[in-house]
Backbone as numpy.savetxt, mean C-alpha at the origin, in Angstrom:
# Nx Ny Nz CAx CAy CAz Cx Cy Cz
-19.12 8.92 3.52 -17.94 9.61 3.70 -16.94 8.96 2.73
-16.35 9.82 1.89 -15.23 9.34 0.99 -14.03 9.01 1.61
-13.44 7.93 1.35 -12.29 7.49 2.04 -11.23 7.01 0.87
-10.11 7.43 1.00 -9.01 7.09 0.01 -8.65 5.62 0.19
-7.85 5.11 -0.82 -7.31 3.86 -0.68 -5.83 3.98 -0.97
-5.00 3.18 -0.53 -5.28 2.15 0.48 -5.44 2.73 1.77
-6.23 2.14 2.70 -6.54 2.46 3.89 -7.09 1.30 4.69
-6.84 1.11 6.03 -7.28 -0.05 6.78 -8.80 -0.32 6.79
-9.51 0.80 6.73 -11.01 0.54 6.96 -11.52 -0.23 5.79
-10.96 -0.11 4.58 -11.42 -0.94 3.48 -11.18 -2.43 3.71
-10.27 -2.84 4.65 -10.06 -4.16 4.86 -11.23 -4.83 5.71
-11.78 -4.10 6.58 -12.84 -4.58 7.45 -14.28 -4.24 6.92
-14.39 -3.29 6.17 -15.66 -2.83 5.70 -15.77 -2.74 4.28
-17.00 -3.04 3.74 -17.31 -2.90 2.30 -17.73 -1.51 1.98
-16.82 -0.64 1.67 -17.00 0.81 1.43 -17.14 0.96 -0.11
-18.22 1.57 -0.49 -18.43 1.72 -1.90 -17.70 2.98 -2.30
-17.30 3.03 -3.61 -16.72 4.11 -4.19 -17.74 5.18 -4.55
-17.47 6.43 -4.43 -18.47 7.41 -4.82 -18.18 7.78 -6.39
-19.34 8.04 -7.08 -19.26 8.46 -8.45 -18.57 9.93 -8.44
-17.71 10.07 -9.45 -16.98 11.30 -9.58 -17.15 11.75 -11.05
-18.42 12.08 -11.48 -18.69 12.41 -12.88 -17.79 13.72 -13.24
-17.52 14.62 -12.52 -16.79 15.81 -12.82 -15.29 15.56 -12.83
-14.85 14.49 -12.36 -13.30 14.17 -12.33 -12.63 14.92 -11.36
-13.22 15.35 -10.25 -12.54 16.18 -9.26 -11.47 15.43 -8.46
-11.67 14.14 -8.34 -10.69 13.28 -7.68 -9.58 12.79 -8.42
-9.64 13.12 -9.74 -8.49 12.84 -10.72 -8.29 11.29 -10.76
-9.32 10.47 -10.87 -9.13 9.08 -11.13 -9.01 8.29 -9.84
-8.57 7.01 -10.00 -8.65 6.02 -8.87 -7.40 6.22 -8.08
-7.50 6.07 -6.79 -6.30 5.97 -5.90 -5.53 4.82 -6.18
-4.30 4.96 -6.20 -3.37 3.82 -6.44 -2.18 3.89 -5.48
-1.79 2.89 -4.89 -0.64 2.85 -3.95 0.72 3.00 -4.75
1.49 3.97 -4.39 2.76 4.24 -5.06 3.90 4.23 -4.18
4.91 3.52 -4.55 6.13 3.54 -3.64 6.95 4.72 -3.91
7.31 5.40 -2.77 8.17 6.65 -2.93 9.50 6.40 -2.12
10.52 6.87 -2.75 11.86 6.87 -2.05 12.62 8.03 -2.42
13.36 8.54 -1.42 14.24 9.79 -1.79 15.32 9.31 -2.68
15.75 10.21 -3.59 16.83 9.90 -4.50 18.11 9.59 -3.79
18.33 10.31 -2.71 19.59 10.09 -1.91 19.56 8.62 -1.34
18.42 8.20 -0.82 18.24 6.75 -0.27 18.43 5.80 -1.40
17.85 6.00 -2.55 17.82 5.12 -3.71 19.36 4.98 -4.14
20.17 6.02 -4.18 21.51 5.90 -4.57 22.36 5.17 -3.57
22.02 5.00 -2.34 22.60 4.16 -1.41 22.40 2.63 -1.54
21.33 2.30 -2.23 20.98 0.95 -2.43 21.85 0.23 -3.44
22.11 -1.07 -3.24 22.75 -1.84 -4.44 21.69 -1.78 -5.57
22.35 -1.89 -6.73 21.54 -1.85 -8.03 20.42 -2.88 -8.01
20.81 -4.00 -7.56 19.76 -5.16 -7.50 18.59 -4.82 -6.58
18.80 -4.26 -5.54 17.72 -3.86 -4.62 16.91 -2.71 -5.19
17.55 -1.70 -5.85 16.81 -0.68 -6.54 15.92 -1.32 -7.69
16.44 -2.25 -8.32 15.71 -2.91 -9.40 14.56 -3.74 -8.90
14.62 -4.36 -7.74 13.60 -5.01 -7.06 12.53 -4.07 -6.61
12.93 -2.96 -6.04 11.95 -1.95 -5.68 11.18 -1.33 -6.80
11.88 -1.22 -7.96 11.27 -0.51 -9.10 10.16 -1.56 -9.72
10.44 -2.82 -9.60 9.50 -3.85 -10.09 8.36 -4.13 -9.11
8.51 -3.72 -7.89 7.44 -4.02 -6.85 6.17 -3.29 -7.24
5.13 -4.12 -7.21 3.72 -3.65 -7.35 2.84 -4.28 -6.33
2.68 -3.62 -5.24 1.87 -4.14 -4.09 0.35 -4.07 -4.47
-0.08 -2.87 -4.94 -1.43 -2.62 -5.16 -2.23 -2.25 -3.94
-3.47 -1.66 -4.07 -4.20 -1.20 -2.97 -4.58 -2.35 -2.11
-4.97 -3.53 -2.55 -5.35 -4.62 -1.58 -4.29 -5.01 -0.62
-3.08 -5.23 -1.05 -2.03 -5.62 -0.28 -1.69 -4.47 0.74
-1.63 -3.25 0.28 -1.37 -2.15 1.31 -2.43 -1.88 2.34
-3.68 -2.14 1.84 -4.83 -2.12 2.69 -4.66 -3.08 3.84
-4.21 -4.22 3.46 -4.11 -5.34 4.51 -2.89 -5.02 5.47
-1.75 -4.55 4.82 -0.64 -4.27 5.69 -1.08 -3.15 6.62
-1.82 -2.09 6.15 -2.15 -0.93 6.93 -3.06 -1.57 8.05
-3.98 -2.43 7.82 -4.81 -3.12 8.85 -3.95 -3.82 9.89
-2.91 -4.51 9.45 -2.09 -5.21 10.36 -1.45 -4.22 11.40
-0.92 -3.08 10.83 -0.15 -2.14 11.63 -1.19 -1.32 12.42
-2.19 -0.82 11.85 -3.11 0.08 12.55 -4.07 -0.47 13.46
-4.51 -1.62 13.22 -5.62 -2.24 13.95 -5.08 -3.44 14.78
-4.02 -4.18 14.31 -3.56 -5.31 15.09 -2.36 -5.03 15.91
-1.80 -3.80 15.57 -0.68 -3.35 16.36 0.77 -3.89 15.98
0.79 -4.52 14.79 2.00 -5.14 14.35 3.00 -4.07 13.95
4.30 -4.23 14.28 5.30 -3.33 13.76 5.27 -3.49 12.25
5.50 -2.37 11.55 5.62 -2.47 10.05 6.57 -3.63 9.46
7.63 -3.82 10.16 8.60 -4.93 9.74 7.92 -6.32 9.92
7.21 -6.44 11.05 6.48 -7.88 11.27 5.36 -7.90 10.36
4.61 -6.88 9.99 3.50 -6.89 9.05 4.05 -7.31 7.64
5.28 -6.71 7.34 5.84 -6.99 5.97 6.22 -8.55 5.99
6.80 -8.99 7.07 7.16 -10.46 7.06 6.03 -11.31 6.90
4.87 -10.89 7.56 3.76 -11.78 7.51 3.25 -11.79 6.07
3.36 -10.67 5.31 2.81 -10.46 3.91 3.68 -11.27 3.02
5.03 -11.43 3.33 5.91 -12.13 2.46 5.85 -13.57 2.60
5.29 -14.03 3.70 5.15 -15.53 3.95 4.21 -16.12 2.89
4.53 -17.19 2.22 3.71 -17.77 1.42 2.56 -18.59 2.16
1.25 -18.56 1.59 0.20 -19.21 2.26 0.46 -20.62 2.45
-0.01 -21.22 3.60 0.33 -22.66 3.86 -0.91 -23.52 3.50
């Protein structure tokens, strides 16, 4: 079964990617941050710059999705856990 990334199932299971020789899937899935222009305009310039530079990647978002979808953490709590440096 083809599954997109990022998605929590990839955190728990080793799911192989399917070959796509015809290019129907248009390349590799990549996590992309989206924000409405109106919301972006309300942010301080420094916060907007930090968001623009933020690159989580599929692995980080897969883990965050696992924390929310499978462990029941609120998105804010999952983000706080991700932001904590490893001890």
